[in-house]
Amino acid sequence: MSELNPFRIAQQQFDESAEHLGLDDGLRAFLRHPQREYHVTLPVRMDDGKFRCFHGYRVQYNSARGPTKGGLRWHADETIDTVRALAAWMTWKTAVVDIPLGGGKGGITCNPKELSQGEQERLARAYIRAVARILGVTKDVPAPDVYTNPQIMAWMMDEYETINGESHPGVITGKPLTLGGSKGRMDATARGGVYCTREAGRHLDIDWDAASYAVQGFGNAGQFGATLHRELLGKSRFIAASDSRGGVYCAGGMDPEALVRHKKDTGSVGGFPGSEPISNADLLELDVDVLYPSALENVITADNANKIKARIVCELANGPTTPEADKILHDKGVTVLPDFLANAGGVTVSYFEQVQNTYNYYWDLDVVHDRLDRKMTEAFEAVWARCEREKVHMRLAAYLVAVERVAQAVRDRGWL
Ligand code: NAD
């Protein structure tokens, strides 16, 4: 279905903002496509001694505001169009939080759950050998995303440094602390989203002690979303969570930390003591104050948007809401905190990590949190003000802020 091709969706969202801003045709044509993209084929020796070929991608969508930046996703359904869409959203994300970087993204089509540690390491190193020449602190800097983690970033950094024969910790972010990672990176995506939720709650007069919330996708972003909501916003009831294997519901509320431990021990949220099972579809339609979609794309569509009862949808995942669904939610009065604003905390602390790597001097955790809070709050307020002023929905308001900044950088460079 073309509606669900993420890159078509990203282009459709951009087109709406370009129309609203009255961008000229040249700029529109330039900004609706990636500047550069690389497709690589990676032969990897498997544990059984045979070779298997994997397909990988790196898309450098736009570098007008600085070196491109964006995560690496390892997923069986990864396609060039998913990577293009995510790279476009990275471009708008770095612009909306106003950090001096462009947008990029990469991926490998694979199922990491079927790969041993050794196979994952050989795949990570093969990818870097294939794309090393286009990476670097002044060119393009990857980071973790779905099914990639600090260990994979560490192997990749090591391979890059081995090829170049010198230290380059800033070539990749989301590294372990021992190798130049930043304090506060692990929970930064969710923390930034919860800061946005806090600000939205201030405008909407939400009493957090009486509120409830649900998390769809209990991975890195979702787990920290669940625990940080409780830590930063008071005693809200955490009533449901799901992962790829199913969901759990408890009207009286669950302890998010205990659910994280349960998932760690059992591999899934399913069977959490005191909970009952809930489908992903039903979880999305729960009557909660905040819904955190934190898994993958296209979960709120024209088919279910009318049934969404949350007051705030804080998109920790990229692309969970289709454009048709956006309009329905807006008309229903649901406040959507759009992905490239709500989950920008990850790239913001990745940027802090790069800055620390460059200085070779490392910040305390409270410094990271303070600076992240300031960045996210400023970005939220700029988008909220635009939304109020122009009477548009939050995603369009975020696009207007971001696209305007990228377009200005393109013009200032004299590219168009
Ligand atoms: P992750 O791999 O840690 O977690 C993904 C979770 O989603 C897993 O628990 C998985 O079981 C669950 N899931 C998969 N399919 C599902 C389904 N159909 N229904 C319910 N749950 C399902 O990945 P992550 O890093 O947490 O990323 C999640 C989302 O957040 C992605 O869209 C990613 O692009 C976005 N994001 C992540 C970061 C980051 O720093 N980790 C930054 C920005 C955006």
Short mmCIF file of C-alpha atoms and ligand atoms in Angstrom, two decimals:
data_model
loop_
_atom_site.label_atom_id
_atom_site.label_comp_id
_atom_site.label_asym_id
_atom_site.label_seq_id
_atom_site.Cartn_x
_atom_site.Cartn_y
_atom_site.Cartn_z
CA MET A 1 0.00 0.00 0.00
CA SER A 2 1.64 3.27 -1.08
CA GLU A 3 0.21 5.09 1.98
CA LEU A 4 2.53 2.99 4.15
CA ASN A 5 5.79 3.48 2.23
CA PRO A 6 7.71 5.53 4.84
CA PHE A 7 9.64 7.54 2.29
CA ARG A 8 6.45 8.52 0.40
CA ILE A 9 5.04 9.55 3.78
CA ALA A 10 8.15 11.60 4.58
CA GLN A 11 7.88 13.30 1.19
CA GLN A 12 4.16 13.93 1.63
CA GLN A 13 4.83 15.57 5.01
CA PHE A 14 7.62 17.67 3.53
CA ASP A 15 5.42 18.71 0.56
CA GLU A 16 2.74 19.97 2.93
CA SER A 17 5.26 22.11 4.80
CA ALA A 18 6.90 23.37 1.58
CA GLU A 19 3.48 24.44 0.31
CA HIS A 20 2.73 26.20 3.58
CA LEU A 21 6.10 27.99 3.55
CA GLY A 22 5.78 28.87 -0.14
CA LEU A 23 9.21 27.38 -0.92
CA ASP A 24 10.29 27.85 -4.52
CA ASP A 25 10.26 24.87 -6.89
CA GLY A 26 14.05 24.41 -6.92
CA LEU A 27 14.29 24.12 -3.14
CA ARG A 28 11.31 21.78 -3.03
CA ALA A 29 12.83 19.47 -5.63
CA PHE A 30 16.17 19.48 -3.77
CA LEU A 31 14.85 18.91 -0.25
CA ARG A 32 12.44 16.11 -1.12
CA HIS A 33 15.30 13.76 -2.13
CA PRO A 34 18.51 12.56 -0.43
CA GLN A 35 21.72 14.27 -1.52
CA ARG A 36 23.64 10.96 -1.57
CA GLU A 37 22.98 7.30 -0.93
CA TYR A 38 25.15 4.20 -0.81
CA HIS A 39 24.14 0.56 -1.28
CA VAL A 40 26.65 -2.04 -0.19
CA THR A 41 26.80 -5.84 -0.36
CA LEU A 42 28.57 -7.40 2.60
CA PRO A 43 30.01 -10.92 2.47
CA VAL A 44 30.26 -12.31 6.02
CA ARG A 45 31.67 -15.66 7.14
CA MET A 46 29.07 -17.37 9.30
CA ASP A 47 29.83 -19.67 12.24
CA ASP A 48 29.27 -22.76 10.04
CA GLY A 49 32.15 -21.61 7.78
CA LYS A 50 29.90 -20.60 4.84
CA PHE A 51 29.64 -17.04 3.49
CA ARG A 52 26.37 -15.11 3.52
CA CYS A 53 25.80 -11.80 1.73
CA PHE A 54 23.94 -8.99 3.49
CA HIS A 55 22.64 -5.77 1.95
CA GLY A 56 23.43 -2.49 3.67
CA TYR A 57 22.66 1.18 3.10
CA ARG A 58 23.82 4.62 4.14
CA VAL A 59 21.81 7.66 3.11
CA GLN A 60 23.19 11.19 3.58
CA TYR A 61 20.00 13.14 3.18
CA ASN A 62 21.13 16.71 3.70
CA SER A 63 24.37 18.28 4.95
CA ALA A 64 23.57 22.00 4.60
CA ARG A 65 23.60 22.56 8.40
CA GLY A 66 26.60 20.29 9.09
CA PRO A 67 27.92 16.72 8.83
CA THR A 68 25.14 14.17 8.45
CA LYS A 69 24.13 12.25 11.54
CA GLY A 70 21.83 9.30 12.10
CA GLY A 71 21.45 5.79 13.44
CA LEU A 72 22.02 2.35 11.98
CA ARG A 73 19.09 -0.03 12.03
CA TRP A 74 19.47 -3.80 11.71
CA HIS A 75 16.10 -5.23 10.77
CA ALA A 76 14.74 -8.00 8.54
CA ASP A 77 12.30 -5.55 6.87
CA GLU A 78 14.92 -2.82 6.28
CA THR A 79 14.67 -1.32 2.78
CA ILE A 80 16.26 1.66 1.08
CA ASP A 81 12.94 3.52 1.41
CA THR A 82 12.85 3.06 5.19
CA VAL A 83 16.40 4.37 5.38
CA ARG A 84 15.58 7.33 3.10
CA ALA A 85 12.60 8.24 5.25
CA LEU A 86 14.57 7.98 8.48
CA ALA A 87 17.39 10.07 6.96
CA ALA A 88 14.90 12.76 5.95
CA TRP A 89 13.42 12.78 9.46
CA MET A 90 16.97 13.07 10.90
CA THR A 91 17.47 16.20 8.78
CA TRP A 92 14.34 17.81 10.25
CA LYS A 93 15.21 16.49 13.72
CA THR A 94 18.67 18.05 13.97
CA ALA A 95 17.16 21.28 12.63
CA VAL A 96 14.20 21.41 15.03
CA VAL A 97 16.50 21.07 18.07
CA ASP A 98 18.92 23.45 16.38
CA ILE A 99 22.13 21.43 16.54
CA PRO A 100 24.75 22.06 13.84
CA LEU A 101 24.33 18.75 11.99
CA GLY A 102 22.58 17.41 8.93
CA GLY A 103 20.56 14.20 8.61
CA GLY A 104 21.54 10.69 7.57
CA LYS A 105 20.63 7.10 8.34
CA GLY A 106 21.88 3.59 7.64
CA GLY A 107 20.79 0.04 7.90
CA ILE A 108 21.42 -3.58 7.14
CA THR A 109 18.70 -6.01 6.10
CA CYS A 110 19.18 -8.82 8.61
CA ASN A 111 17.60 -10.45 11.63
CA PRO A 112 20.14 -9.90 14.41
CA LYS A 113 18.26 -12.30 16.69
CA GLU A 114 19.43 -15.11 14.36
CA LEU A 115 23.09 -14.00 14.44
CA SER A 116 25.65 -15.10 17.02
CA GLN A 117 27.83 -12.47 18.73
CA GLY A 118 30.71 -13.41 16.42
CA GLU A 119 28.53 -13.06 13.31
CA GLN A 120 27.24 -9.68 14.52
CA GLU A 121 30.81 -8.48 15.05
CA ARG A 122 31.92 -9.62 11.58
CA LEU A 123 28.84 -7.96 10.02
CA ALA A 124 29.49 -4.69 11.90
CA ARG A 125 33.12 -4.64 10.78
CA ALA A 126 32.21 -5.54 7.17
CA TYR A 127 29.76 -2.64 7.06
CA ILE A 128 32.39 -0.17 8.26
CA ARG A 129 34.96 -1.47 5.75
CA ALA A 130 32.39 -0.84 3.01
CA VAL A 131 31.42 2.71 4.06
CA ALA A 132 34.50 3.98 5.97
CA ARG A 133 35.49 6.42 3.24
CA ILE A 134 32.19 8.30 3.50
CA LEU A 135 32.17 8.46 7.33
CA GLY A 136 34.04 10.79 9.70
CA VAL A 137 33.41 13.56 12.22
CA THR A 138 33.41 16.12 9.44
CA LYS A 139 31.34 13.96 7.06
CA ASP A 140 28.81 11.56 8.54
CA VAL A 141 28.45 10.06 12.03
CA PRO A 142 26.32 6.94 12.73
CA ALA A 143 24.68 5.92 16.04
CA PRO A 144 22.49 3.08 17.37
CA ASP A 145 18.89 2.53 16.33
CA VAL A 146 16.57 -0.48 16.26
CA TYR A 147 18.45 -3.70 17.16
CA THR A 148 21.87 -2.05 17.30
CA ASN A 149 23.59 -1.21 20.59
CA PRO A 150 26.76 0.22 22.23
CA GLN A 151 28.70 -3.02 21.63
CA ILE A 152 28.02 -2.83 17.88
CA MET A 153 29.05 0.86 17.93
CA ALA A 154 32.30 -0.15 19.71
CA TRP A 155 33.21 -2.75 17.05
CA MET A 156 32.43 -0.23 14.34
CA MET A 157 34.56 2.51 15.91
CA ASP A 158 37.42 0.04 16.36
CA GLU A 159 37.22 -1.03 12.70
CA TYR A 160 37.21 2.60 11.55
CA GLU A 161 40.22 3.45 13.74
CA THR A 162 42.05 0.33 12.53
CA ILE A 163 41.51 1.37 8.90
CA ASN A 164 42.66 4.94 9.58
CA GLY A 165 45.45 4.11 12.02
CA GLU A 166 44.48 6.78 14.54
CA SER A 167 41.96 7.58 17.27
CA HIS A 168 38.55 8.79 16.04
CA PRO A 169 36.06 8.33 18.88
CA GLY A 170 33.69 10.93 17.41
CA VAL A 171 33.13 8.88 14.24
CA ILE A 172 30.25 7.09 15.91
CA THR A 173 28.07 7.87 18.93
CA GLY A 174 26.18 5.72 21.40
CA LYS A 175 29.48 4.05 22.32
CA PRO A 176 30.13 2.38 25.69
CA LEU A 177 31.35 4.83 28.37
CA THR A 178 34.75 3.11 28.35
CA LEU A 179 35.30 4.17 24.73
CA GLY A 180 34.15 7.79 24.85
CA GLY A 181 30.41 7.38 25.18
CA SER A 182 28.51 10.19 26.92
CA LYS A 183 26.87 9.86 30.28
CA GLY A 184 23.12 10.06 29.77
CA ARG A 185 23.08 8.69 26.20
CA MET A 186 21.26 5.44 26.99
CA ASP A 187 18.03 7.08 28.13
CA ALA A 188 18.35 10.32 26.16
CA THR A 189 15.71 9.59 23.52
CA ALA A 190 13.05 8.78 26.09
CA ARG A 191 14.15 11.57 28.44
CA GLY A 192 13.79 14.15 25.67
CA GLY A 193 10.31 12.76 24.90
CA VAL A 194 9.27 12.94 28.55
CA TYR A 195 10.51 16.55 28.74
CA CYS A 196 8.24 17.32 25.74
CA THR A 197 5.34 15.51 27.42
CA ARG A 198 5.97 17.56 30.58
CA GLU A 199 5.83 20.82 28.58
CA ALA A 200 2.66 19.73 26.71
CA GLY A 201 1.11 18.80 30.06
CA ARG A 202 1.84 22.29 31.34
CA HIS A 203 -0.07 23.83 28.42
CA LEU A 204 -2.92 21.29 28.71
CA ASP A 205 -3.17 21.51 32.52
CA ILE A 206 -2.63 17.81 33.12
CA ASP A 207 -2.39 16.67 36.74
CA TRP A 208 0.36 14.06 36.48
CA ASP A 209 -0.42 12.45 39.81
CA ALA A 210 -3.88 11.56 38.48
CA ALA A 211 -2.78 10.65 34.96
CA SER A 212 -2.23 7.33 33.17
CA TYR A 213 0.03 6.22 30.33
CA ALA A 214 0.79 3.27 28.05
CA VAL A 215 3.86 2.26 26.05
CA GLN A 216 3.74 0.41 22.73
CA GLY A 217 7.14 -1.23 22.05
CA PHE A 218 9.07 -2.02 25.22
CA GLY A 219 12.65 -1.69 23.87
CA ASN A 220 15.28 0.95 24.60
CA ALA A 221 13.09 3.98 23.97
CA GLY A 222 9.92 2.44 25.44
CA GLN A 223 11.45 1.07 28.66
CA PHE A 224 13.14 4.35 29.51
CA GLY A 225 9.96 6.20 28.50
CA ALA A 226 8.03 4.12 31.04
CA THR A 227 10.51 4.56 33.90
CA LEU A 228 11.32 8.24 33.24
CA HIS A 229 7.67 9.25 32.95
CA ARG A 230 7.21 8.00 36.51
CA GLU A 231 10.52 9.49 37.71
CA LEU A 232 10.08 12.94 36.17
CA LEU A 233 6.32 13.44 36.08
CA GLY A 234 4.96 12.07 39.35
CA LYS A 235 2.72 9.20 40.23
CA SER A 236 0.94 8.56 36.92
CA ARG A 237 -0.46 5.04 36.48
CA PHE A 238 1.48 2.96 33.94
CA ILE A 239 -1.33 0.75 32.69
CA ALA A 240 -0.07 -1.10 29.58
CA ALA A 241 2.99 -2.07 27.57
CA SER A 242 3.73 -4.32 24.61
CA ASP A 243 6.58 -5.77 22.59
CA SER A 244 6.83 -7.88 19.44
CA ARG A 245 5.57 -10.92 21.37
CA GLY A 246 2.44 -9.39 22.96
CA GLY A 247 1.19 -6.93 25.57
CA VAL A 248 0.23 -6.59 29.23
CA TYR A 249 -2.46 -4.47 30.90
CA CYS A 250 -3.22 -3.59 34.53
CA ALA A 251 -5.88 -0.96 35.26
CA GLY A 252 -4.41 -0.20 38.69
CA GLY A 253 -0.96 0.48 37.26
CA MET A 254 2.32 -1.47 37.03
CA ASP A 255 5.76 -0.71 38.42
CA PRO A 256 7.77 0.23 35.29
CA GLU A 257 11.10 -0.82 36.89
CA ALA A 258 9.66 -4.24 37.74
CA LEU A 259 8.40 -4.69 34.17
CA VAL A 260 11.87 -3.81 32.83
CA ARG A 261 13.36 -6.51 35.10
CA HIS A 262 10.68 -9.01 34.03
CA LYS A 263 11.43 -8.34 30.34
CA LYS A 264 15.16 -8.73 31.01
CA ASP A 265 14.62 -12.06 32.77
CA THR A 266 12.04 -13.56 30.40
CA GLY A 267 12.70 -11.81 27.08
CA SER A 268 9.17 -10.39 26.89
CA VAL A 269 6.63 -8.30 28.82
CA GLY A 270 4.14 -11.22 28.62
CA GLY A 271 3.14 -12.95 31.87
CA PHE A 272 4.03 -10.00 34.12
CA PRO A 273 2.55 -10.82 37.56
CA GLY A 274 -0.77 -9.01 38.22
CA SER A 275 -1.33 -8.13 34.56
CA GLU A 276 -3.66 -9.47 31.90
CA PRO A 277 -2.79 -9.86 28.20
CA ILE A 278 -3.68 -7.09 25.73
CA SER A 279 -3.20 -6.94 21.97
CA ASN A 280 -1.13 -4.19 20.40
CA ALA A 281 -4.22 -2.87 18.64
CA ASP A 282 -6.21 -2.62 21.89
CA LEU A 283 -3.30 -1.00 23.72
CA LEU A 284 -3.21 1.84 21.20
CA GLU A 285 -6.89 2.54 21.79
CA LEU A 286 -6.74 2.71 25.61
CA ASP A 287 -8.20 5.72 27.39
CA VAL A 288 -4.91 7.16 28.72
CA ASP A 289 -3.48 10.64 29.15
CA VAL A 290 -0.29 9.75 27.30
CA LEU A 291 0.38 7.08 24.70
CA TYR A 292 4.03 6.45 23.84
CA PRO A 293 4.33 4.63 20.47
CA SER A 294 7.90 3.30 20.79
CA ALA A 295 8.25 0.47 18.26
CA LEU A 296 8.11 0.94 14.49
CA GLU A 297 6.31 2.84 11.72
CA ASN A 298 2.64 3.02 10.74
CA VAL A 299 0.82 1.84 13.84
CA ILE A 300 -1.67 4.74 13.93
CA THR A 301 -3.36 4.85 10.54
CA ALA A 302 -6.65 6.04 9.01
CA ASP A 303 -8.10 2.69 10.22
CA ASN A 304 -7.61 3.24 13.96
CA ALA A 305 -6.97 6.99 14.43
CA ASN A 306 -10.63 7.63 15.23
CA LYS A 307 -10.40 5.17 18.10
CA ILE A 308 -7.34 6.74 19.76
CA LYS A 309 -8.42 8.16 23.13
CA ALA A 310 -5.07 9.43 24.47
CA ARG A 311 -4.81 13.17 25.16
CA ILE A 312 -1.14 13.22 24.17
CA VAL A 313 0.59 10.90 21.70
CA CYS A 314 4.32 11.21 22.34
CA GLU A 315 6.05 9.55 19.39
CA LEU A 316 9.26 8.01 20.70
CA ALA A 317 9.28 5.80 17.57
CA ASN A 318 9.95 7.20 14.14
CA GLY A 319 6.96 7.38 11.81
CA PRO A 320 4.25 5.71 13.93
CA THR A 321 1.46 7.96 12.57
CA THR A 322 0.46 8.24 8.91
CA PRO A 323 -0.49 11.65 7.42
CA GLU A 324 -4.18 10.66 7.17
CA ALA A 325 -4.14 9.65 10.83
CA ASP A 326 -2.44 12.94 11.76
CA LYS A 327 -5.38 14.93 10.43
CA ILE A 328 -7.91 12.72 12.21
CA LEU A 329 -6.05 13.04 15.52
CA HIS A 330 -5.77 16.80 15.15
CA ASP A 331 -9.52 17.10 14.46
CA LYS A 332 -10.23 14.97 17.53
CA GLY A 333 -8.11 17.32 19.67
CA VAL A 334 -5.33 14.81 20.37
CA THR A 335 -1.98 16.55 20.89
CA VAL A 336 0.66 14.67 18.88
CA LEU A 337 4.26 15.29 19.85
CA PRO A 338 5.78 14.43 16.48
CA ASP A 339 8.61 11.92 16.22
CA PHE A 340 11.38 14.18 15.02
CA LEU A 341 10.73 16.54 17.95
CA ALA A 342 9.73 13.99 20.62
CA ASN A 343 12.61 11.57 20.03
CA ALA A 344 15.29 14.18 19.29
CA GLY A 345 16.87 13.69 22.73
CA GLY A 346 18.91 10.78 21.37
CA VAL A 347 20.61 12.75 18.63
CA THR A 348 21.02 15.74 20.94
CA VAL A 349 23.05 13.72 23.45
CA SER A 350 24.85 12.05 20.52
CA TYR A 351 25.86 15.55 19.50
CA PHE A 352 27.01 16.22 23.10
CA GLU A 353 29.02 12.97 22.86
CA GLN A 354 30.75 14.19 19.68
CA VAL A 355 31.52 17.54 21.32
CA GLN A 356 33.05 15.76 24.36
CA ASN A 357 35.05 13.45 22.06
CA THR A 358 36.43 16.45 20.20
CA TYR A 359 37.51 18.18 23.44
CA ASN A 360 38.53 14.86 25.01
CA TYR A 361 36.91 16.19 28.18
CA TYR A 362 33.80 14.61 29.66
CA TRP A 363 30.73 16.14 31.32
CA ASP A 364 28.95 15.07 34.50
CA LEU A 365 25.51 13.52 34.17
CA ASP A 366 23.69 16.55 35.59
CA VAL A 367 25.34 18.77 32.95
CA VAL A 368 24.09 16.45 30.19
CA HIS A 369 20.57 16.42 31.66
CA ASP A 370 20.45 20.22 32.09
CA ARG A 371 21.66 20.89 28.56
CA LEU A 372 19.28 18.30 27.10
CA ASP A 373 16.36 19.77 29.03
CA ARG A 374 17.17 23.24 27.75
CA LYS A 375 17.44 22.07 24.11
CA MET A 376 14.22 20.04 24.22
CA THR A 377 12.22 22.71 26.03
CA GLU A 378 13.34 25.41 23.59
CA ALA A 379 12.49 23.18 20.63
CA PHE A 380 9.10 22.29 22.10
CA GLU A 381 8.23 25.92 22.78
CA ALA A 382 9.23 27.00 19.24
CA VAL A 383 6.97 24.30 17.77
CA TRP A 384 4.09 24.97 20.18
CA ALA A 385 4.22 28.71 19.42
CA ARG A 386 4.16 28.01 15.68
CA CYS A 387 1.25 25.65 16.14
CA GLU A 388 -0.75 28.28 18.02
CA ARG A 389 0.21 31.12 15.70
CA GLU A 390 -0.52 29.36 12.42
CA LYS A 391 -3.36 27.12 13.67
CA VAL A 392 -1.72 24.00 12.24
CA HIS A 393 -1.17 20.57 13.79
CA MET A 394 2.00 19.94 15.80
CA ARG A 395 3.76 17.87 13.12
CA LEU A 396 3.26 20.55 10.50
CA ALA A 397 4.40 23.20 12.99
CA ALA A 398 7.58 21.18 13.67
CA TYR A 399 8.16 20.83 9.92
CA LEU A 400 7.73 24.57 9.42
CA VAL A 401 10.38 25.34 12.05
CA ALA A 402 12.80 22.69 10.75
CA VAL A 403 12.38 23.05 6.99
CA GLU A 404 12.74 26.83 7.25
CA ARG A 405 16.11 26.38 9.01
CA VAL A 406 17.42 23.84 6.49
CA ALA A 407 16.17 25.87 3.54
CA GLN A 408 17.90 28.98 4.90
CA ALA A 409 21.20 27.07 5.27
CA VAL A 410 20.89 25.83 1.66
CA ARG A 411 20.29 29.39 0.44
CA ASP A 412 23.11 30.84 2.59
CA ARG A 413 25.52 28.33 1.05
CA GLY A 414 24.39 29.46 -2.37
CA TRP A 415 23.41 25.92 -3.40
CA LEU A 416 20.11 27.12 -4.84
P1 NAD B 1 14.64 -1.46 20.30
O1 NAD B 1 15.07 -2.50 19.34
O2 NAD B 1 15.38 -1.33 21.57
O3 NAD B 1 13.09 -1.67 20.69
C1 NAD B 1 12.07 -1.90 19.78
C2 NAD B 1 10.95 -2.56 20.57
O4 NAD B 1 9.78 -2.63 19.74
C3 NAD B 1 11.27 -4.00 21.00
O5 NAD B 1 10.90 -4.19 22.34
C4 NAD B 1 10.35 -4.86 20.11
O6 NAD B 1 9.93 -6.04 20.76
C5 NAD B 1 9.19 -3.90 19.94
N1 NAD B 1 8.37 -4.21 18.78
C6 NAD B 1 8.76 -4.60 17.55
N2 NAD B 1 7.68 -4.83 16.78
C7 NAD B 1 6.59 -4.58 17.56
C8 NAD B 1 5.20 -4.62 17.34
N3 NAD B 1 4.70 -4.97 16.18
N4 NAD B 1 4.41 -4.28 18.37
C9 NAD B 1 4.90 -3.92 19.58
N5 NAD B 1 6.20 -3.86 19.83
C10 NAD B 1 7.03 -4.18 18.84
O7 NAD B 1 14.62 -0.11 19.48
P2 NAD B 1 14.63 1.38 20.02
O8 NAD B 1 16.01 1.89 19.91
O9 NAD B 1 13.88 1.47 21.29
O10 NAD B 1 13.79 2.11 18.86
C11 NAD B 1 12.35 2.13 18.88
C12 NAD B 1 11.89 3.29 18.02
O11 NAD B 1 12.45 4.48 18.54
C13 NAD B 1 12.30 3.21 16.56
O12 NAD B 1 11.30 3.79 15.74
C14 NAD B 1 13.54 4.06 16.52
O13 NAD B 1 13.82 4.57 15.22
C15 NAD B 1 13.13 5.15 17.49
N6 NAD B 1 14.27 5.89 18.01
C16 NAD B 1 15.21 5.30 18.81
C17 NAD B 1 16.27 6.06 19.26
C18 NAD B 1 17.31 5.53 20.22
O14 NAD B 1 18.17 6.30 20.64
N7 NAD B 1 17.23 4.26 20.62
C19 NAD B 1 16.39 7.40 18.88
C20 NAD B 1 15.42 7.99 18.07
C21 NAD B 1 14.35 7.20 17.66
#
